[in-house]
Amino acid sequence: MAEVLVLVDHVDGEIKKTTYELLTAAKALGSPSAVVVGGAGAADKLADGLTEHGADKIYAAETDSTDFLAPEVAVLESLIGSAAGVLISASANGKEVAGRLAVRTGSGLLSDVVGVTGDGVQHSIFGGAYTAEAKANTEHPVITVRPGAIDIEASAGAGARESVEVPAASGRQATVTGREPIQGGSRPELTEATVIVSGGRGVGSAEDFTVVEGLADSLGAAVGASRAAVDSGYYPPQFQVGQTGKSVSPQLYIALGISGAIQHRAGMQTSKTIVAVNKDEEAPIFEVADFGIVGDLFKVAPQLQDEVTKRK
Ligand code: FAD
């Protein structure tokens, strides 16, 4: 069976959930091979989780390079020759690696896909109104997969280990000089979260976003925001959901005071269950909501929070 490379997304010795989604998706194309690029011993720490989720092979590429994503691109480039494809998370870094890799290898690039089959991939388009199928006309396509779009299926792989050299990067022009966690504290990362509570212009001010955060914290959720909320200065831009923000597909997406413009829906419509709270019963968000509450978010959200807290 053809090998399918999966770039492992990991931070501080922890595998990100999106990696398991990629391993699940890879099985539709062939035999998943996990590629771990990291410091000494990184692959050892992650091997059990990768094997349990279907990795037949685990490539360990050890490096202490600070060249921004260059080792990832170089290692994948060195391995791509025999692969049926490469799967990478459609995160900010993943998109960067995928673009560079596709250019360097002349591979077709299928971006932000929500499904992978033996015949091609699926994209969610026009705000989720249609699913388009696509196929690359080149060998070993590079595919970025939208976080949360694939349901993880844990089935063990062979987990064979292999060390790979990290090819020397030539003429890199960017170096990582430090990393700082962004605001969000202990909350899950937006694209990793199982539950997201998002606020829109209806929240009315930065101070009142504590209502969104309160409900989110009771659910262990990430906080998101519409572009109108971001543009109004209520919440920082890295939390924007939508066409020009992040694409998310959590199990549960709660929209508070968000009208449901197509550009917002484009980033959240593939969520498994959508709950909308809006005081306007005609708001378009109700067209995509599984559960809709017509009401004032400042009354509804605290009540929801109380109920969730009581049931803990
Ligand atoms: P509004 O449309 O103003 O809706 C606010 C809602 O809150 C209303 O429905 C109102 O009834 C409700 N409300 C008010 N008060 C309360 C209350 N107390 N309780 C309950 N409900 C209340 N938007 C994004 O979100 N993400 C994107 O990535 C994005 N990209 C864009 C890209 C382009 C090229 C363009 C042109 C636009 C983009 N937009 C994006 C903007 C988008 O078109 C909308 O303007 C935006 O999503 C509206 O945000 P909103 O729903 O928060 O605000």
PDB file of C-alpha atoms and ligand atoms in Angstrom, residues 199-204 225-229 231 240-246 256-265 267 277-281 283-285 293 295-299, ligand 1:
ATOM      1  CA  GLY A 199     -19.289  36.660  20.297  1.00  0.00           C
ATOM      2  CA  GLY A 200     -20.322  39.186  17.689  1.00  0.00           C
ATOM      3  CA  ARG A 201     -21.152  42.865  17.437  1.00  0.00           C
ATOM      4  CA  GLY A 202     -24.221  42.115  19.550  1.00  0.00           C
ATOM      5  CA  VAL A 203     -21.922  41.794  22.585  1.00  0.00           C
ATOM      6  CA  GLY A 204     -21.518  45.553  22.326  1.00  0.00           C
ATOM      7  CA  ALA A 225     -15.258  36.425  17.614  1.00  0.00           C
ATOM      8  CA  SER A 226     -16.878  37.711  14.454  1.00  0.00           C
ATOM      9  CA  ARG A 227     -15.015  40.191  12.315  1.00  0.00           C
ATOM     10  CA  ALA A 228     -17.362  42.974  13.373  1.00  0.00           C
ATOM     11  CA  ALA A 229     -16.453  42.259  17.002  1.00  0.00           C
ATOM     12  CA  ASP A 231     -12.983  45.396  13.994  1.00  0.00           C
ATOM     13  CA  GLN A 240     -11.619  35.894  14.454  1.00  0.00           C
ATOM     14  CA  VAL A 241     -13.653  33.091  12.905  1.00  0.00           C
ATOM     15  CA  GLY A 242     -14.600  33.209   9.244  1.00  0.00           C
ATOM     16  CA  GLN A 243     -13.443  33.674   5.713  1.00  0.00           C
ATOM     17  CA  THR A 244     -10.622  36.017   6.675  1.00  0.00           C
ATOM     18  CA  GLY A 245     -10.181  34.499  10.123  1.00  0.00           C
ATOM     19  CA  LYS A 246      -9.843  30.926  11.318  1.00  0.00           C
ATOM     20  CA  LEU A 256     -23.754  34.912  20.715  1.00  0.00           C
ATOM     21  CA  GLY A 257     -24.969  38.106  19.028  1.00  0.00           C
ATOM     22  CA  ILE A 258     -23.665  37.082  15.608  1.00  0.00           C
ATOM     23  CA  SER A 259     -25.926  37.729  12.617  1.00  0.00           C
ATOM     24  CA  GLY A 260     -24.524  34.889  10.482  1.00  0.00           C
ATOM     25  CA  ALA A 261     -23.095  36.700   7.459  1.00  0.00           C
ATOM     26  CA  ILE A 262     -21.798  34.348   4.775  1.00  0.00           C
ATOM     27  CA  GLN A 263     -18.194  35.308   5.545  1.00  0.00           C
ATOM     28  CA  HIS A 264     -18.650  34.233   9.164  1.00  0.00           C
ATOM     29  CA  ARG A 265     -20.447  31.052   8.185  1.00  0.00           C
ATOM     30  CA  GLY A 267     -15.414  29.574   8.891  1.00  0.00           C
ATOM     31  CA  VAL A 277     -28.464  33.183  20.456  1.00  0.00           C
ATOM     32  CA  ASN A 278     -29.774  36.302  18.741  1.00  0.00           C
ATOM     33  CA  LYS A 279     -32.525  38.755  19.609  1.00  0.00           C
ATOM     34  CA  ASP A 280     -33.549  39.021  15.942  1.00  0.00           C
ATOM     35  CA  GLU A 281     -35.567  35.975  14.923  1.00  0.00           C
ATOM     36  CA  ALA A 283     -31.036  36.618  11.746  1.00  0.00           C
ATOM     37  CA  PRO A 284     -29.444  34.401   9.062  1.00  0.00           C
ATOM     38  CA  ILE A 285     -27.442  32.504  11.691  1.00  0.00           C
ATOM     39  CA  ILE A 293     -32.612  30.832  20.972  1.00  0.00           C
ATOM     40  CA  GLY A 295     -33.368  36.322  23.064  1.00  0.00           C
ATOM     41  CA  ASP A 296     -30.965  38.727  24.679  1.00  0.00           C
ATOM     42  CA  LEU A 297     -27.538  37.158  24.982  1.00  0.00           C
ATOM     43  CA  PHE A 298     -26.991  38.974  28.274  1.00  0.00           C
ATOM     44  CA  LYS A 299     -29.911  37.030  29.747  1.00  0.00           C
TER      45      LYS A 299
HETATM   46  P1  FAD B   1     -23.750  42.097  12.883  1.00  0.00           P
HETATM   47  O1  FAD B   1     -23.988  41.637  11.503  1.00  0.00           O
HETATM   48  O2  FAD B   1     -23.865  43.541  13.177  1.00  0.00           O
HETATM   49  O3  FAD B   1     -24.733  41.260  13.815  1.00  0.00           O
HETATM   50  C1  FAD B   1     -24.889  41.483  15.176  1.00  0.00           C
HETATM   51  C2  FAD B   1     -26.030  40.605  15.627  1.00  0.00           C
HETATM   52  O4  FAD B   1     -26.157  40.683  17.015  1.00  0.00           O
HETATM   53  C3  FAD B   1     -27.381  40.992  15.026  1.00  0.00           C
HETATM   54  O5  FAD B   1     -27.923  39.859  14.353  1.00  0.00           O
HETATM   55  C4  FAD B   1     -28.212  41.379  16.218  1.00  0.00           C
HETATM   56  O6  FAD B   1     -29.566  41.011  16.100  1.00  0.00           O
HETATM   57  C5  FAD B   1     -27.536  40.642  17.335  1.00  0.00           C
HETATM   58  N1  FAD B   1     -27.674  41.227  18.658  1.00  0.00           N
HETATM   59  C6  FAD B   1     -27.480  42.518  19.011  1.00  0.00           C
HETATM   60  N2  FAD B   1     -27.623  42.660  20.328  1.00  0.00           N
HETATM   61  C7  FAD B   1     -27.950  41.454  20.830  1.00  0.00           C
HETATM   62  C8  FAD B   1     -28.236  40.948  22.122  1.00  0.00           C
HETATM   63  N3  FAD B   1     -28.192  41.740  23.221  1.00  0.00           N
HETATM   64  N4  FAD B   1     -28.539  39.633  22.255  1.00  0.00           N
HETATM   65  C9  FAD B   1     -28.580  38.797  21.186  1.00  0.00           C
HETATM   66  N5  FAD B   1     -28.321  39.232  19.923  1.00  0.00           N
HETATM   67  C10 FAD B   1     -27.992  40.528  19.763  1.00  0.00           C
HETATM   68  N6  FAD B   1     -17.036  38.323   9.238  1.00  0.00           N
HETATM   69  C11 FAD B   1     -16.628  37.385  10.095  1.00  0.00           C
HETATM   70  O7  FAD B   1     -17.254  37.147  11.129  1.00  0.00           O
HETATM   71  N7  FAD B   1     -15.499  36.665   9.817  1.00  0.00           N
HETATM   72  C12 FAD B   1     -14.758  36.843   8.702  1.00  0.00           C
HETATM   73  O8  FAD B   1     -13.731  36.200   8.536  1.00  0.00           O
HETATM   74  C13 FAD B   1     -15.183  37.837   7.770  1.00  0.00           C
HETATM   75  N8  FAD B   1     -14.510  38.043   6.623  1.00  0.00           N
HETATM   76  C14 FAD B   1     -14.981  38.973   5.728  1.00  0.00           C
HETATM   77  C15 FAD B   1     -14.350  39.117   4.507  1.00  0.00           C
HETATM   78  C16 FAD B   1     -14.843  40.027   3.587  1.00  0.00           C
HETATM   79  C17 FAD B   1     -14.138  40.160   2.265  1.00  0.00           C
HETATM   80  C18 FAD B   1     -15.975  40.807   3.880  1.00  0.00           C
HETATM   81  C19 FAD B   1     -16.530  41.764   2.886  1.00  0.00           C
HETATM   82  C20 FAD B   1     -16.605  40.653   5.099  1.00  0.00           C
HETATM   83  C21 FAD B   1     -16.128  39.748   6.045  1.00  0.00           C
HETATM   84  N9  FAD B   1     -16.758  39.577   7.270  1.00  0.00           N
HETATM   85  C22 FAD B   1     -16.330  38.588   8.100  1.00  0.00           C
HETATM   86  C23 FAD B   1     -17.788  40.504   7.748  1.00  0.00           C
HETATM   87  C24 FAD B   1     -19.201  39.984   7.596  1.00  0.00           C
HETATM   88  O9  FAD B   1     -19.713  40.326   6.322  1.00  0.00           O
HETATM   89  C25 FAD B   1     -20.116  40.597   8.657  1.00  0.00           C
HETATM   90  O10 FAD B   1     -20.042  41.996   8.569  1.00  0.00           O
HETATM   91  C26 FAD B   1     -19.762  40.197  10.085  1.00  0.00           C
HETATM   92  O11 FAD B   1     -19.642  38.807  10.182  1.00  0.00           O
HETATM   93  C27 FAD B   1     -20.864  40.676  11.015  1.00  0.00           C
HETATM   94  O12 FAD B   1     -20.498  40.384  12.332  1.00  0.00           O
HETATM   95  P2  FAD B   1     -21.607  40.237  13.438  1.00  0.00           P
HETATM   96  O13 FAD B   1     -22.532  39.151  13.065  1.00  0.00           O
HETATM   97  O14 FAD B   1     -20.911  40.165  14.740  1.00  0.00           O
HETATM   98  O15 FAD B   1     -22.301  41.677  13.398  1.00  0.00           O
END
